[in-house]
Coordinates of C-alpha atoms and ligand atoms in Angstrom, one line a residue:
M283 CA -64.6 121.0 -12.6
G284 CA -64.9 121.1 -16.7
A285 CA -61.9 122.3 -18.1
E286 CA -63.3 125.9 -19.0
E287 CA -64.8 126.0 -15.6
E288 CA -61.1 126.2 -14.8
D289 CA -61.3 130.0 -16.4
N290 CA -63.6 131.4 -13.9
Q291 CA -62.1 129.4 -10.7
K292 CA -60.0 132.9 -8.8
S293 CA -57.8 131.0 -6.9
I294 CA -56.4 127.7 -8.2
P295 CA -53.2 127.1 -6.1
V296 CA -50.6 126.8 -8.7
L297 CA -47.8 124.7 -7.8
P298 CA -43.9 125.0 -6.8
W299 CA -42.5 123.8 -10.0
M300 CA -45.1 126.2 -12.1
R301 CA -44.3 129.0 -10.8
S302 CA -40.4 129.1 -11.9
P303 CA -40.9 128.5 -16.0
I304 CA -38.5 128.6 -18.6
D305 CA -40.4 132.0 -20.4
V306 CA -40.3 130.2 -24.2
S307 CA -40.2 134.4 -24.9
A308 CA -37.0 135.0 -24.6
V309 CA -35.9 131.8 -27.0
H310 CA -35.2 132.6 -30.4
E311 CA -35.7 130.9 -33.8
C312 CA -32.8 128.6 -34.4
P313 CA -31.7 128.1 -38.3
L314 CA -30.9 124.0 -38.6
S315 CA -27.7 124.6 -39.3
L316 CA -26.8 125.5 -36.9
L317 CA -29.1 123.0 -34.0
P318 CA -26.1 120.6 -32.2
C319 CA -26.4 116.9 -31.9
I320 CA -29.2 117.0 -35.3
D321 CA -29.0 113.9 -37.2
P322 CA -27.9 114.9 -40.8
R323 CA -31.2 112.8 -42.2
L324 CA -33.7 114.9 -39.9
K325 CA -32.0 117.8 -41.3
V326 CA -32.7 117.1 -44.9
S327 CA -36.0 115.5 -44.1
L328 CA -37.0 118.8 -42.4
E329 CA -35.7 120.8 -45.1
K330 CA -38.4 119.0 -47.4
M331 CA -40.6 120.3 -45.7
G332 CA -40.0 123.4 -45.7
I333 CA -38.4 123.4 -42.2
S334 CA -34.9 126.3 -42.2
S335 CA -35.1 126.9 -38.2
L336 CA -35.9 126.0 -35.4
F337 CA -39.0 128.3 -33.9
P338 CA -38.5 129.7 -30.4
V339 CA -40.8 126.3 -28.2
Q340 CA -38.9 124.2 -30.4
L341 CA -35.6 124.7 -29.5
A342 CA -36.3 124.3 -26.3
V343 CA -37.8 122.2 -26.1
W344 CA -35.4 120.4 -27.5
Q345 CA -32.7 121.9 -25.3
E346 CA -33.9 119.8 -22.3
T347 CA -34.8 116.6 -24.1
V348 CA -31.8 116.5 -26.8
G349 CA -29.6 119.0 -25.5
P350 CA -28.1 119.6 -22.0
G351 CA -31.8 118.6 -20.2
G352 CA -31.7 115.1 -21.7
F353 CA -34.6 113.8 -20.6
E354 CA -33.9 113.8 -16.8
R355 CA -36.8 116.1 -16.4
D356 CA -40.5 115.8 -17.5
L357 CA -41.9 118.5 -20.0
C358 CA -45.3 120.3 -19.4
V359 CA -45.3 122.7 -22.4
N360 CA -47.5 125.8 -22.2
S361 CA -47.0 127.8 -25.6
P362 CA -50.1 129.2 -28.6
T363 CA -52.1 128.6 -30.3
G364 CA -49.9 127.6 -33.9
S365 CA -45.9 128.2 -32.2
G366 CA -45.2 124.6 -33.4
K367 CA -45.7 122.0 -30.8
T368 CA -45.8 119.4 -32.5
L369 CA -42.7 119.5 -34.1
A370 CA -41.4 120.3 -31.1
Y371 CA -41.9 117.0 -29.6
A372 CA -42.3 114.8 -32.9
L373 CA -38.3 116.1 -33.8
P374 CA -36.4 115.5 -29.9
I375 CA -38.5 111.4 -29.8
V376 CA -37.3 110.2 -33.4
Q377 CA -33.8 112.4 -33.2
M378 CA -33.7 109.9 -30.0
L379 CA -35.2 106.3 -31.5
S380 CA -33.4 106.6 -34.4
T381 CA -30.0 104.6 -33.0
R382 CA -32.4 102.0 -31.3
S383 CA -31.4 98.5 -33.1
V384 CA -34.6 96.6 -32.6
K385 CA -37.8 97.4 -33.4
C386 CA -40.7 98.1 -31.0
L387 CA -43.0 100.4 -29.2
R388 CA -41.1 102.8 -28.1
A389 CA -43.2 106.4 -28.0
L390 CA -46.9 106.5 -28.0
V391 CA -48.4 110.2 -28.4
V392 CA -52.0 110.8 -27.9
L393 CA -54.6 113.1 -29.1
P394 CA -58.5 113.7 -28.5
T395 CA -59.9 112.9 -32.3
R396 CA -59.0 111.7 -35.0
D397 CA -58.3 113.8 -37.4
L398 CA -55.8 115.7 -34.7
A399 CA -54.3 112.5 -34.5
L400 CA -53.8 111.8 -38.5
Q401 CA -52.2 115.4 -38.8
V402 CA -49.6 114.5 -35.9
K403 CA -49.1 111.2 -37.8
E404 CA -48.1 113.7 -41.1
V405 CA -45.9 115.0 -39.0
F406 CA -44.0 112.4 -37.7
A407 CA -44.3 110.6 -41.2
A408 CA -42.7 113.4 -42.4
I409 CA -39.6 112.4 -40.2
A410 CA -39.3 110.0 -38.6
P411 CA -38.7 107.5 -42.4
A412 CA -35.1 108.7 -42.7
V413 CA -33.7 107.5 -39.7
G414 CA -36.0 104.7 -40.3
L415 CA -38.7 104.5 -37.5
S416 CA -41.9 103.4 -38.6
V417 CA -45.0 105.3 -37.2
G418 CA -48.3 103.4 -36.5
L419 CA -52.3 104.3 -36.9
A420 CA -54.6 103.3 -34.0
V421 CA -57.7 105.6 -34.3
G422 CA -60.2 103.3 -36.1
Q423 CA -60.0 104.9 -39.0
S424 CA -59.9 101.0 -40.7
S425 CA -61.6 98.3 -39.4
I426 CA -59.7 96.7 -36.1
A427 CA -58.5 93.6 -38.5
D428 CA -56.6 96.7 -40.6
E429 CA -54.8 98.4 -38.2
I430 CA -54.1 95.3 -36.3
S431 CA -52.5 94.1 -39.6
E432 CA -50.6 97.7 -40.0
L433 CA -49.3 97.5 -35.7
I434 CA -48.2 93.3 -35.9
N435 CA -45.9 92.1 -37.4
R436 CA -47.3 88.1 -37.1
P437 CA -44.4 85.7 -38.3
K438 CA -44.7 84.3 -41.8
L439 CA -46.1 80.2 -41.3
E440 CA -44.5 78.1 -42.9
L441 CA -46.7 76.5 -46.3
G442 CA -49.7 74.8 -44.7
V443 CA -48.9 75.0 -41.2
R444 CA -52.1 77.5 -39.9
F445 CA -52.2 80.5 -37.6
D446 CA -53.7 79.9 -34.6
P447 CA -54.8 82.7 -33.0
D448 CA -54.8 81.1 -29.5
D449 CA -51.1 80.1 -29.4
V450 CA -49.1 82.7 -27.6
F451 CA -46.1 83.9 -29.9
P452 CA -43.3 85.2 -28.5
E453 CA -42.1 86.4 -31.9
L454 CA -45.3 88.7 -32.4
R455 CA -43.6 91.6 -32.2
S456 CA -44.5 95.5 -32.7
S457 CA -44.2 96.5 -36.7
V458 CA -43.8 100.4 -35.2
D459 CA -41.6 102.5 -33.1
I460 CA -44.1 105.2 -32.4
L461 CA -47.7 104.9 -32.6
V462 CA -50.3 108.2 -33.0
A463 CA -53.4 107.2 -31.0
T464 CA -57.1 108.1 -29.6
P465 CA -57.4 107.2 -26.4
G466 CA -60.8 104.6 -27.4
R467 CA -58.6 102.9 -30.0
L468 CA -55.6 102.5 -28.0
M469 CA -57.4 100.9 -25.3
D470 CA -59.0 98.3 -27.8
H471 CA -55.7 97.5 -28.3
I472 CA -54.3 96.7 -24.7
N473 CA -57.2 94.9 -24.4
N474 CA -57.5 93.0 -27.7
T475 CA -54.8 92.8 -29.5
K476 CA -52.4 89.7 -29.4
G477 CA -48.5 91.4 -29.2
F478 CA -49.1 94.7 -28.3
T479 CA -47.4 95.8 -25.6
L480 CA -46.1 99.0 -23.7
E481 CA -44.2 98.0 -22.1
H482 CA -40.8 98.8 -24.3
L483 CA -42.7 102.6 -23.7
C484 CA -40.3 105.3 -23.2
Y485 CA -41.9 108.4 -24.2
L486 CA -45.1 109.0 -24.0
V487 CA -47.5 112.2 -25.3
V488 CA -50.9 113.4 -24.5
D489 CA -51.0 116.4 -26.6
E490 CA -53.8 119.1 -26.3
T491 CA -53.4 117.9 -22.2
D492 CA -56.4 119.9 -20.5
R493 CA -59.0 118.1 -23.7
L494 CA -57.2 114.5 -23.0
L495 CA -57.7 114.8 -19.1
R496 CA -61.6 114.7 -19.1
E497 CA -61.8 112.5 -21.5
A498 CA -61.8 109.1 -19.2
Y499 CA -62.4 106.8 -21.7
Q500 CA -62.1 103.6 -20.3
S501 CA -59.1 105.3 -17.8
W502 CA -56.9 105.4 -20.5
L503 CA -54.5 106.8 -18.4
P504 CA -54.2 104.8 -15.1
T505 CA -54.0 102.1 -17.6
V506 CA -51.0 103.2 -19.7
L507 CA -49.1 105.2 -16.5
Q508 CA -49.5 101.5 -14.7
I509 CA -48.0 99.5 -17.5
T510 CA -45.2 101.2 -17.3
R511 CA -45.1 101.3 -13.7
P512 CA -41.0 100.1 -12.5
D513 CA -41.0 97.0 -12.2
D514 CA -40.2 94.2 -8.6
E515 CA -36.5 96.7 -7.8
S516 CA -35.8 93.0 -6.4
F517 CA -35.8 92.2 -9.9
L518 CA -32.2 91.9 -12.1
P519 CA -31.7 95.6 -10.2
C520 CA -28.3 95.9 -12.6
A521 CA -30.5 95.1 -15.7
Q522 CA -29.6 96.8 -18.8
N523 CA -32.3 98.4 -20.8
F524 CA -33.0 95.3 -23.1
L525 CA -32.1 91.6 -22.7
P526 CA -32.5 89.5 -25.1
S527 CA -34.3 86.3 -23.1
P528 CA -33.7 83.2 -23.2
F529 CA -36.4 82.4 -26.0
G530 CA -35.1 85.8 -27.8
S531 CA -37.9 88.1 -26.8
L532 CA -37.2 91.2 -25.6
K533 CA -38.2 92.5 -22.0
T534 CA -37.4 95.9 -20.8
I535 CA -36.7 96.3 -17.0
R536 CA -37.6 99.5 -15.1
R537 CA -36.1 99.0 -12.5
S538 CA -37.2 101.6 -9.0
G539 CA -34.2 103.5 -7.8
L540 CA -31.8 106.2 -7.8
E541 CA -31.9 107.9 -11.1
R542 CA -29.3 111.0 -11.8
G543 CA -30.3 111.8 -7.9
F544 CA -34.1 111.8 -8.3
K545 CA -35.3 109.4 -5.8
G546 CA -36.9 106.9 -6.2
K547 CA -37.9 106.7 -9.3
S548 CA -37.6 104.1 -12.4
Y549 CA -35.3 103.8 -14.9
P550 CA -35.3 103.5 -17.5
R551 CA -38.1 105.7 -16.6
L552 CA -40.9 106.4 -18.9
V553 CA -40.6 110.3 -20.1
K554 CA -43.9 112.8 -20.4
M555 CA -44.8 115.7 -22.3
V556 CA -47.9 116.8 -22.7
L557 CA -48.5 120.4 -24.1
S558 CA -51.3 122.7 -25.0
A559 CA -51.8 126.6 -25.4
T560 CA -54.4 126.2 -22.6
L561 CA -52.3 124.3 -20.5
T562 CA -54.6 123.4 -16.9
Q563 CA -53.1 124.8 -13.6
D564 CA -55.0 122.4 -11.9
P565 CA -52.7 120.2 -9.2
S566 CA -55.7 117.5 -9.2
K567 CA -55.6 117.1 -12.9
L568 CA -52.0 117.0 -13.1
A569 CA -51.7 115.1 -10.9
Q570 CA -52.8 112.1 -12.7
L571 CA -50.0 112.4 -14.9
D572 CA -47.9 111.3 -12.2
L573 CA -45.1 113.8 -13.1
H574 CA -41.3 113.1 -13.3
H575 CA -39.7 116.5 -11.6
P576 CA -41.5 118.2 -14.2
L577 CA -40.4 121.0 -15.8
F578 CA -42.9 124.3 -17.1
L579 CA -42.0 125.9 -20.6
T580 CA -44.1 128.4 -21.3
T581 CA -44.4 132.0 -23.4
G582 CA -45.3 134.9 -21.7
Q583 CA -46.3 136.5 -18.7
K584 CA -49.6 135.7 -18.6
R585 CA -51.5 132.4 -18.6
Y586 CA -53.0 132.5 -21.9
Q587 CA -51.1 133.9 -25.2
L588 CA -52.8 134.8 -28.7
P589 CA -50.7 134.6 -31.1
E590 CA -48.3 138.0 -31.9
K591 CA -50.1 138.1 -35.7
L592 CA -53.7 137.6 -34.3
Q593 CA -55.8 141.0 -35.0
S594 CA -58.9 140.6 -33.2
Y595 CA -62.2 142.5 -33.7
K596 CA -65.6 142.8 -32.6
L597 CA -68.6 143.6 -34.6
L598 CA -71.7 145.0 -33.2
C599 CA -75.3 143.5 -34.9
E600 CA -78.7 142.9 -33.8
S601 CA -79.5 139.6 -32.8
K602 CA -82.2 138.9 -35.7
Y603 CA -80.1 140.3 -38.0
K604 CA -77.0 138.2 -37.0
P605 CA -76.7 136.4 -40.9
L606 CA -77.2 139.6 -42.2
Y607 CA -74.4 140.6 -40.8
L608 CA -72.4 137.5 -41.5
V609 CA -72.9 137.6 -45.0
G610 CA -71.7 141.2 -45.5
L611 CA -68.7 140.4 -43.7
L612 CA -67.6 137.1 -45.7
Q613 CA -68.0 139.8 -48.8
S614 CA -66.0 142.1 -47.6
L615 CA -63.6 139.8 -46.5
G616 CA -63.3 138.0 -50.2
A617 CA -63.1 134.3 -51.0
E618 CA -59.7 133.6 -48.7
K619 CA -60.3 130.7 -46.7
C620 CA -62.9 131.9 -43.2
L621 CA -63.6 129.3 -40.6
I622 CA -67.5 130.3 -38.8
F623 CA -67.9 128.9 -35.2
T624 CA -71.3 128.1 -33.6
S625 CA -71.8 127.6 -30.5
S626 CA -73.2 123.9 -30.8
V627 CA -73.4 121.3 -33.3
E628 CA -77.5 122.1 -34.0
S629 CA -76.3 125.9 -34.8
T630 CA -74.2 124.8 -36.9
H631 CA -75.8 122.9 -38.6
R632 CA -78.6 125.2 -39.3
L633 CA -76.7 128.3 -39.8
C634 CA -75.0 126.5 -43.2
T635 CA -77.9 125.6 -44.0
L636 CA -79.2 129.2 -43.9
L637 CA -75.7 130.4 -45.3
N638 CA -76.4 127.8 -48.4
S639 CA -80.1 128.9 -49.1
F640 CA -78.5 133.0 -50.1
D641 CA -78.3 132.8 -53.5
H642 CA -75.1 133.5 -55.7
L643 CA -72.6 134.0 -52.4
P644 CA -69.7 133.0 -54.6
F645 CA -68.4 130.6 -51.5
K646 CA -68.8 127.2 -51.6
I647 CA -70.2 126.5 -47.7
K648 CA -70.0 123.5 -46.0
E649 CA -70.8 122.2 -42.2
Y650 CA -67.8 119.9 -39.4
S651 CA -69.3 119.0 -36.5
S652 CA -69.7 115.7 -34.7
L653 CA -73.1 115.6 -35.7
Q654 CA -71.7 114.0 -38.9
R655 CA -70.5 110.6 -39.5
Q656 CA -66.3 110.7 -39.4
S657 CA -66.0 110.1 -42.9
I658 CA -68.5 113.3 -43.7
R659 CA -66.1 114.9 -41.7
S660 CA -63.2 113.5 -43.1
K661 CA -64.2 114.8 -46.4
T662 CA -64.9 118.3 -45.9
L663 CA -61.9 118.6 -43.7
K664 CA -59.6 117.5 -47.0
A665 CA -61.4 119.7 -49.6
F666 CA -61.6 122.4 -47.3
R667 CA -57.1 121.6 -47.0
K668 CA -57.5 121.4 -50.8
G669 CA -59.3 125.3 -50.9
E670 CA -61.9 123.5 -53.1
I671 CA -63.9 124.3 -50.1
Q672 CA -64.0 128.2 -49.1
V673 CA -65.9 128.6 -46.3
L674 CA -66.4 125.7 -43.0
V675 CA -69.5 126.8 -40.6
S676 CA -68.6 124.1 -37.2
S677 CA -68.7 123.1 -33.6
D678 CA -66.1 123.6 -31.2
A679 CA -65.3 119.8 -32.6
M680 CA -62.3 121.9 -35.0
T681 CA -61.5 124.5 -32.5
R682 CA -58.1 122.3 -30.9
G683 CA -55.3 121.7 -32.7
M684 CA -56.6 121.8 -36.4
D685 CA -54.1 123.4 -38.5
V686 CA -55.3 123.9 -42.0
E687 CA -53.6 126.2 -44.3
G688 CA -54.5 129.8 -45.2
V689 CA -57.4 130.2 -43.1
R690 CA -56.4 133.7 -42.6
N691 CA -60.0 134.6 -41.3
V692 CA -62.3 133.0 -38.4
I693 CA -65.6 133.9 -37.6
N694 CA -67.3 133.5 -34.2
Y695 CA -71.0 133.9 -35.5
D696 CA -71.5 132.9 -31.2
M697 CA -69.2 134.3 -28.6
P698 CA -66.7 131.9 -26.7
P699 CA -68.3 131.3 -23.7
Y700 CA -64.9 131.1 -22.2
I701 CA -61.0 132.6 -23.1
K702 CA -60.0 129.0 -23.5
T703 CA -62.8 128.8 -26.4
Y704 CA -61.2 132.2 -27.9
I705 CA -57.5 131.0 -27.7
H706 CA -58.3 127.6 -29.7
R707 CA -60.8 129.0 -31.7
A708 CA -58.5 131.5 -33.1
G709 CA -55.5 130.1 -33.2
R710 CA -56.8 128.4 -36.2
T711 CA -55.2 130.9 -38.3
A712 CA -52.3 133.3 -37.4
R713 CA -50.4 130.6 -37.8
A714 CA -46.6 130.0 -37.3
G715 CA -46.0 133.1 -37.5
Q716 CA -48.6 133.9 -40.4
N717 CA -51.2 136.7 -39.7
G718 CA -54.6 136.1 -39.2
C719 CA -57.6 138.2 -37.9
C720 CA -60.4 137.0 -35.6
F721 CA -64.0 138.4 -36.2
T722 CA -66.4 137.7 -33.1
L723 CA -70.5 138.6 -33.4
L724 CA -71.4 140.3 -30.3
R725 CA -74.9 141.5 -29.3
K726 CA -74.5 144.8 -27.7
E727 CA -75.2 143.3 -24.0
E728 CA -72.4 141.0 -24.9
V729 CA -69.8 143.1 -24.9
K730 CA -68.5 143.8 -21.4
R731 CA -68.4 140.4 -21.1
F732 CA -66.1 139.5 -24.4
N733 CA -64.1 142.8 -22.7
K734 CA -63.3 141.0 -19.7
L735 CA -63.1 138.0 -21.0
L736 CA -60.1 138.5 -23.5
R737 CA -57.9 140.4 -21.1
K738 CA -57.3 137.5 -19.7
A739 CA -55.1 136.6 -22.3
E740 CA -51.6 138.3 -23.8
N741 CA -51.9 140.2 -27.1
N742 CA -55.9 140.9 -26.4
S743 CA -56.6 144.1 -28.2
C744 CA -59.5 144.3 -30.6
S745 CA -60.6 146.8 -32.3
K746 CA -64.8 147.7 -33.7
Y747 CA -65.0 146.4 -36.9
S748 CA -68.3 147.1 -38.7
V749 CA -69.8 146.1 -42.7
P750 CA -69.6 148.2 -44.5
S751 CA -73.9 149.3 -45.7
S752 CA -73.0 149.0 -48.8
Y753 CA -72.8 145.4 -48.6
I754 CA -75.3 144.6 -45.6
E755 CA -78.6 147.0 -47.8
P756 CA -79.0 144.7 -50.8
L757 CA -78.9 142.1 -48.5
H758 CA -82.7 142.5 -46.6
S759 CA -84.9 140.9 -49.8
I760 CA -82.2 137.9 -50.0
Y761 CA -82.3 137.1 -46.6
E762 CA -85.9 137.4 -46.1
S763 CA -86.8 134.4 -49.6
A764 CA -83.0 132.6 -47.4
L765 CA -85.3 132.4 -44.6
E766 CA -88.1 131.2 -46.3
K767 CA -86.2 128.6 -47.8
L768 CA -84.2 127.5 -44.4
K769 CA -87.7 127.1 -43.0
E770 CA -89.0 124.7 -45.9
T771 CA -85.2 122.4 -45.7
V772 CA -86.2 121.9 -41.8
E773 CA -89.6 120.9 -42.3
M774 CA -88.3 118.8 -45.2
E775 CA -85.6 117.0 -42.9
T776 CA -88.2 116.7 -40.0
S777 CA -90.3 114.9 -42.2
R778 CA -87.3 112.5 -43.4
K779 CA -86.3 111.9 -39.7
R780 CA -89.6 111.1 -38.6
K781 CA -90.2 108.2 -41.9
R782 CA -86.8 107.0 -40.8
Ligands
LIG1894 N1 -39.7 125.9 -37.7 C1 -41.3 125.3 -39.0 N2 -40.9 126.5 -39.5 C2 -41.2 126.4 -40.1 N3 -43.4 126.0 -40.4 C3 -43.1 125.3 -38.7 C4 -42.0 124.9 -37.6 N4 -43.1 124.4 -37.0 C5 -43.6 124.1 -37.3 N5 -45.0 124.9 -38.2 C6 -46.0 124.8 -38.9 O1 -46.6 125.6 -37.9 C7 -47.7 125.5 -38.6 C8 -48.2 125.1 -36.9 O2 -47.7 123.9 -36.0 P1 -48.5 123.2 -34.8 O3 -50.0 122.6 -35.9 O4 -47.4 122.3 -34.4 O5 -48.9 123.7 -33.8 P2 -49.4 123.8 -32.4 O6 -48.3 124.7 -31.7 O7 -49.6 122.4 -32.1 O8 -50.6 124.8 -32.8 P3 -52.0 123.9 -31.6 O9 -51.8 124.5 -30.8 O10 -53.1 125.2 -32.6 O11 -52.1 122.1 -31.6 C9 -47.9 123.8 -39.5 O12 -48.5 124.5 -40.3 C10 -46.0 124.2 -38.8 O13 -45.6 122.8 -40.3

């Protein structure tokens, strides 16, 4: 069953532990000065980031990890887009590792896309160095050799002594304490990189969980869980966490047995945190995570929440004049950063080409889709962040997790098929308590389905929006010539492709 199809499932049985969640909406923001146990160095880093208090979800997770909860349970966090989930897991992990004395890979964060992983790495990189921790990235942004040299610390050899790659080097150590990775590159390192080990892993974060559980790439999740399973109970049952071996390398003993009242779990066990704005409730999917006495943190009563300060609007239009209404809407919104979502990579390309065929539009418009090479996508995203591009036309590659400052408006050019899609698209605005608007262009016959879809979420009020006719009327003739140009461009592209 696809994750989105889950939307349509009338009665998925909800797991017992999901029926009594902690409601994050009852938690208040907490000024850093009142946050118990925080390392003062981390406080300074947070202040440098412009953060003076923790958001509710961040405080709730802090309580269950560094606070009284003491990381005893695995955490499942369902919290709206833009509510600060990244720092909710990054801060406790960095705080816990701040007292570590030996560098080895202790925390792994897995994300579905490279751009998202880069974004999360930036958050860790803003706080971890203050307490002497290093953060690495395994996403395939650089060559595998470069990535290995960033992640693995090779011993310096004496002059004249050559490095033999087939030798087992007990001295090969991780250069990083925390690794942010996409599943593909993670598996490359697990399978092929000498010295790369998850043996000492203490924390596993699966961000955008519902999306990642669909990503079965080389069975990355079962592999990670297998590697981090308890060692044979009979082996050194009283061993401490980290024992120096006679050869100087380190071994983490995960032993089974009693652990603070929870039978049959390993200690030190791998703590898992899974998060999403649309966390799956499907028991068979959650079972893949092998969660330990999970604690469910969610916001509000309904399963899906839209950000509090999001304003949703629907805009009725005739299908053949949709691009015209879009241009009118863009003009009425002004030059603020705007994201337009379409239903497929092909329509993203077509719509972006058409918009660029309109003469004299006062915005720079680019496309961002999985049809493009990663390097082009990253460049576009960078320019959009900087404000050099004002309008980004995107397929759903952009919907999840991306945090771009200053996006005030999101436009669904094509109606999202599922509430989850709406939540992730709309969630690119109204982040971190800011205002934001989401407009959905609808044909008359789509209205009923759209209303039904929105009813599945909290904060779902949606007013009608009309673009003033003064914006639309003058566009008719320009639209005709834009269509002509689009036709020419498409023909040119097709013949170029054929030649290739
Ligand atoms: N305590 C805080 N104070 C001020 N801003 C914050 C705080 N925590 C996070 N932010 C900002 O809020 C924005 C959203 O955070 P983040 O990307 O972690 O949200 P998210 O919940 O993961 O959203 P999504 O579900 O879309 O991935 C970011 O720009 C981040 O810098």
